[in-house]
Amino acid sequence: MPLVRFHYQLEVYRDAFDLAIILYGHTKAWPATEQYALSNQIVRSSRSICSNIAESWGRRDYTKSFRAKIVDALSEAYETITWLEFAEALALLSAQNRTSYTHRYHGVAARLHNMRENASSWCFDGNR
């Protein structure tokens, strides 16, 4: 595996980013009544996963700070899964799409759990 130098080279970041773009595309077709409710929430939480991964990458000098931002990203992934459930329940997203995206977000969450549990291997403090 090549050396990861930037957060955007992480597979977990790329997957979360791709999903955020896909969900944004779905929300464009949702009714205006959902523009400031569900649409806004799902777009914000899905983007927040990526931004928290990026922020964690910048905090690798401190394992606890890195871990905290990974936990934030993980929380946003689970929030996004919840918004997907609402979207399906409101017939804004098909069951097939919701299942597919939920499965992919569980994959993102599993990798984030792994990063959290192995934070010291990603960080510099104590590894110099």
PDB file of C-alpha atoms in Angstrom:
ATOM      1  CA  MET A   1       0.000   0.000   0.000  1.00  0.00           C
ATOM      2  CA  PRO A   2       1.434   3.424  -0.926  1.00  0.00           C
ATOM      3  CA  LEU A   3       2.207   5.915   1.807  1.00  0.00           C
ATOM      4  CA  VAL A   4      -0.771   8.119   2.660  1.00  0.00           C
ATOM      5  CA  ARG A   5       0.398  11.711   2.830  1.00  0.00           C
ATOM      6  CA  PHE A   6      -2.911  13.563   2.581  1.00  0.00           C
ATOM      7  CA  HIS A   7      -6.373  12.939   4.000  1.00  0.00           C
ATOM      8  CA  TYR A   8      -7.914  12.809   0.527  1.00  0.00           C
ATOM      9  CA  GLN A   9      -5.809   9.739  -0.238  1.00  0.00           C
ATOM     10  CA  LEU A  10      -7.596   7.733   2.464  1.00  0.00           C
ATOM     11  CA  GLU A  11     -10.095   5.206   1.095  1.00  0.00           C
ATOM     12  CA  VAL A  12     -12.519   6.053   3.899  1.00  0.00           C
ATOM     13  CA  TYR A  13     -12.388   9.743   2.947  1.00  0.00           C
ATOM     14  CA  ARG A  14     -12.912   8.980  -0.774  1.00  0.00           C
ATOM     15  CA  ASP A  15     -15.907   6.735  -0.038  1.00  0.00           C
ATOM     16  CA  ALA A  16     -17.493   9.268   2.316  1.00  0.00           C
ATOM     17  CA  PHE A  17     -16.893  12.061  -0.213  1.00  0.00           C
ATOM     18  CA  ASP A  18     -18.423  10.062  -3.075  1.00  0.00           C
ATOM     19  CA  LEU A  19     -21.481   9.240  -0.962  1.00  0.00           C
ATOM     20  CA  ALA A  20     -21.916  12.896   0.021  1.00  0.00           C
ATOM     21  CA  ILE A  21     -21.941  13.893  -3.647  1.00  0.00           C
ATOM     22  CA  ILE A  22     -24.466  11.159  -4.489  1.00  0.00           C
ATOM     23  CA  LEU A  23     -26.773  12.205  -1.645  1.00  0.00           C
ATOM     24  CA  TYR A  24     -26.530  15.852  -2.676  1.00  0.00           C
ATOM     25  CA  GLY A  25     -27.726  14.810  -6.141  1.00  0.00           C
ATOM     26  CA  HIS A  26     -30.714  13.015  -4.653  1.00  0.00           C
ATOM     27  CA  THR A  27     -31.730  16.000  -2.554  1.00  0.00           C
ATOM     28  CA  LYS A  28     -31.943  18.254  -5.623  1.00  0.00           C
ATOM     29  CA  ALA A  29     -35.029  16.284  -6.713  1.00  0.00           C
ATOM     30  CA  TRP A  30     -36.735  16.443  -3.320  1.00  0.00           C
ATOM     31  CA  PRO A  31     -39.640  18.836  -2.782  1.00  0.00           C
ATOM     32  CA  ALA A  32     -38.999  22.392  -1.697  1.00  0.00           C
ATOM     33  CA  THR A  33     -40.690  21.663   1.636  1.00  0.00           C
ATOM     34  CA  GLU A  34     -37.714  19.454   2.485  1.00  0.00           C
ATOM     35  CA  GLN A  35     -35.079  21.962   1.338  1.00  0.00           C
ATOM     36  CA  TYR A  36     -34.437  23.330   4.827  1.00  0.00           C
ATOM     37  CA  ALA A  37     -35.343  20.209   6.721  1.00  0.00           C
ATOM     38  CA  LEU A  38     -34.254  16.776   5.591  1.00  0.00           C
ATOM     39  CA  SER A  39     -32.240  17.915   2.564  1.00  0.00           C
ATOM     40  CA  ASN A  40     -30.166  20.313   4.614  1.00  0.00           C
ATOM     41  CA  GLN A  41     -29.607  17.788   7.403  1.00  0.00           C
ATOM     42  CA  ILE A  42     -28.507  14.905   5.205  1.00  0.00           C
ATOM     43  CA  VAL A  43     -26.214  17.075   3.095  1.00  0.00           C
ATOM     44  CA  ARG A  44     -24.623  18.634   6.181  1.00  0.00           C
ATOM     45  CA  SER A  45     -24.072  15.371   8.047  1.00  0.00           C
ATOM     46  CA  SER A  46     -22.669  13.574   4.996  1.00  0.00           C
ATOM     47  CA  ARG A  47     -20.242  16.424   4.291  1.00  0.00           C
ATOM     48  CA  SER A  48     -19.285  16.615   7.932  1.00  0.00           C
ATOM     49  CA  ILE A  49     -17.909  13.076   7.810  1.00  0.00           C
ATOM     50  CA  CYS A  50     -15.375  14.232   5.223  1.00  0.00           C
ATOM     51  CA  SER A  51     -14.510  17.461   6.997  1.00  0.00           C
ATOM     52  CA  ASN A  52     -13.953  15.653  10.292  1.00  0.00           C
ATOM     53  CA  ILE A  53     -11.666  13.106   8.621  1.00  0.00           C
ATOM     54  CA  ALA A  54      -9.713  15.992   7.098  1.00  0.00           C
ATOM     55  CA  GLU A  55      -9.530  17.772  10.426  1.00  0.00           C
ATOM     56  CA  SER A  56      -8.398  14.598  12.190  1.00  0.00           C
ATOM     57  CA  TRP A  57      -5.570  14.278   9.672  1.00  0.00           C
ATOM     58  CA  GLY A  58      -4.326  17.700  10.702  1.00  0.00           C
ATOM     59  CA  ARG A  59      -4.374  16.655  14.374  1.00  0.00           C
ATOM     60  CA  ARG A  60      -2.086  13.653  14.067  1.00  0.00           C
ATOM     61  CA  ASP A  61       0.457  15.273  16.360  1.00  0.00           C
ATOM     62  CA  TYR A  62      -1.901  14.450  19.225  1.00  0.00           C
ATOM     63  CA  THR A  63      -3.499  11.009  19.404  1.00  0.00           C
ATOM     64  CA  LYS A  64      -6.365  12.153  21.637  1.00  0.00           C
ATOM     65  CA  SER A  65      -7.267  15.018  19.296  1.00  0.00           C
ATOM     66  CA  PHE A  66      -7.041  12.732  16.269  1.00  0.00           C
ATOM     67  CA  ARG A  67      -9.261  10.161  17.953  1.00  0.00           C
ATOM     68  CA  ALA A  68     -11.811  12.821  18.957  1.00  0.00           C
ATOM     69  CA  LYS A  69     -12.236  14.024  15.362  1.00  0.00           C
ATOM     70  CA  ILE A  70     -12.527  10.438  14.124  1.00  0.00           C
ATOM     71  CA  VAL A  71     -15.290   9.924  16.696  1.00  0.00           C
ATOM     72  CA  ASP A  72     -16.988  13.067  15.363  1.00  0.00           C
ATOM     73  CA  ALA A  73     -16.809  11.653  11.821  1.00  0.00           C
ATOM     74  CA  LEU A  74     -18.224   8.373  13.081  1.00  0.00           C
ATOM     75  CA  SER A  75     -21.105  10.174  14.786  1.00  0.00           C
ATOM     76  CA  GLU A  76     -21.907  12.023  11.563  1.00  0.00           C
ATOM     77  CA  ALA A  77     -21.914   8.723   9.640  1.00  0.00           C
ATOM     78  CA  TYR A  78     -24.532   7.319  12.001  1.00  0.00           C
ATOM     79  CA  GLU A  79     -26.525  10.541  11.793  1.00  0.00           C
ATOM     80  CA  THR A  80     -26.501  10.273   8.007  1.00  0.00           C
ATOM     81  CA  ILE A  81     -27.776   6.696   8.241  1.00  0.00           C
ATOM     82  CA  THR A  82     -30.680   8.006  10.326  1.00  0.00           C
ATOM     83  CA  TRP A  83     -31.507  10.679   7.739  1.00  0.00           C
ATOM     84  CA  LEU A  84     -31.467   7.967   5.062  1.00  0.00           C
ATOM     85  CA  GLU A  85     -34.119   6.111   7.054  1.00  0.00           C
ATOM     86  CA  PHE A  86     -36.257   9.256   7.171  1.00  0.00           C
ATOM     87  CA  ALA A  87     -35.808   9.779   3.430  1.00  0.00           C
ATOM     88  CA  GLU A  88     -37.038   6.276   2.713  1.00  0.00           C
ATOM     89  CA  ALA A  89     -39.946   6.589   5.171  1.00  0.00           C
ATOM     90  CA  LEU A  90     -41.021   9.811   3.435  1.00  0.00           C
ATOM     91  CA  ALA A  91     -40.757   8.141  -0.002  1.00  0.00           C
ATOM     92  CA  LEU A  92     -37.933  10.456  -1.048  1.00  0.00           C
ATOM     93  CA  LEU A  93     -35.472   7.595  -1.454  1.00  0.00           C
ATOM     94  CA  SER A  94     -36.129   4.066  -2.645  1.00  0.00           C
ATOM     95  CA  ALA A  95     -35.643   1.170  -0.253  1.00  0.00           C
ATOM     96  CA  GLN A  96     -32.981  -0.184  -2.594  1.00  0.00           C
ATOM     97  CA  ASN A  97     -30.997   3.068  -2.536  1.00  0.00           C
ATOM     98  CA  ARG A  98     -31.397   3.454   1.218  1.00  0.00           C
ATOM     99  CA  THR A  99     -30.149  -0.102   1.780  1.00  0.00           C
ATOM    100  CA  SER A 100     -27.208   0.389  -0.577  1.00  0.00           C
ATOM    101  CA  TYR A 101     -26.148   3.713   0.949  1.00  0.00           C
ATOM    102  CA  THR A 102     -26.645   2.448   4.487  1.00  0.00           C
ATOM    103  CA  HIS A 103     -24.442  -0.544   3.722  1.00  0.00           C
ATOM    104  CA  ARG A 104     -21.741   1.743   2.326  1.00  0.00           C
ATOM    105  CA  TYR A 105     -21.965   4.036   5.367  1.00  0.00           C
ATOM    106  CA  HIS A 106     -21.574   1.028   7.646  1.00  0.00           C
ATOM    107  CA  GLY A 107     -18.370   0.298   5.721  1.00  0.00           C
ATOM    108  CA  VAL A 108     -17.217   3.872   6.312  1.00  0.00           C
ATOM    109  CA  ALA A 109     -18.111   3.529   9.994  1.00  0.00           C
ATOM    110  CA  ALA A 110     -16.180   0.252  10.300  1.00  0.00           C
ATOM    111  CA  ARG A 111     -13.046   1.889   8.894  1.00  0.00           C
ATOM    112  CA  LEU A 112     -13.498   4.873  11.200  1.00  0.00           C
ATOM    113  CA  HIS A 113     -13.854   2.496  14.172  1.00  0.00           C
ATOM    114  CA  ASN A 114     -10.608   0.871  13.089  1.00  0.00           C
ATOM    115  CA  MET A 115      -8.873   4.245  12.839  1.00  0.00           C
ATOM    116  CA  ARG A 116     -10.148   5.178  16.299  1.00  0.00           C
ATOM    117  CA  GLU A 117      -9.003   1.901  17.835  1.00  0.00           C
ATOM    118  CA  ASN A 118      -5.590   2.142  16.166  1.00  0.00           C
ATOM    119  CA  ALA A 119      -5.156   5.906  16.475  1.00  0.00           C
ATOM    120  CA  SER A 120      -1.593   5.647  17.738  1.00  0.00           C
ATOM    121  CA  SER A 121      -0.539   4.000  14.467  1.00  0.00           C
ATOM    122  CA  TRP A 122      -1.853   7.018  12.546  1.00  0.00           C
ATOM    123  CA  CYS A 123      -0.339   9.635  14.829  1.00  0.00           C
ATOM    124  CA  PHE A 124       3.107  11.044  15.527  1.00  0.00           C
ATOM    125  CA  ASP A 125       3.135  11.548  19.297  1.00  0.00           C
ATOM    126  CA  GLY A 126       4.787   8.601  20.959  1.00  0.00           C
ATOM    127  CA  ASN A 127       5.959   7.315  17.562  1.00  0.00           C
ATOM    128  CA  ARG A 128       9.021   9.504  17.160  1.00  0.00           C
TER     129      ARG A 128
END
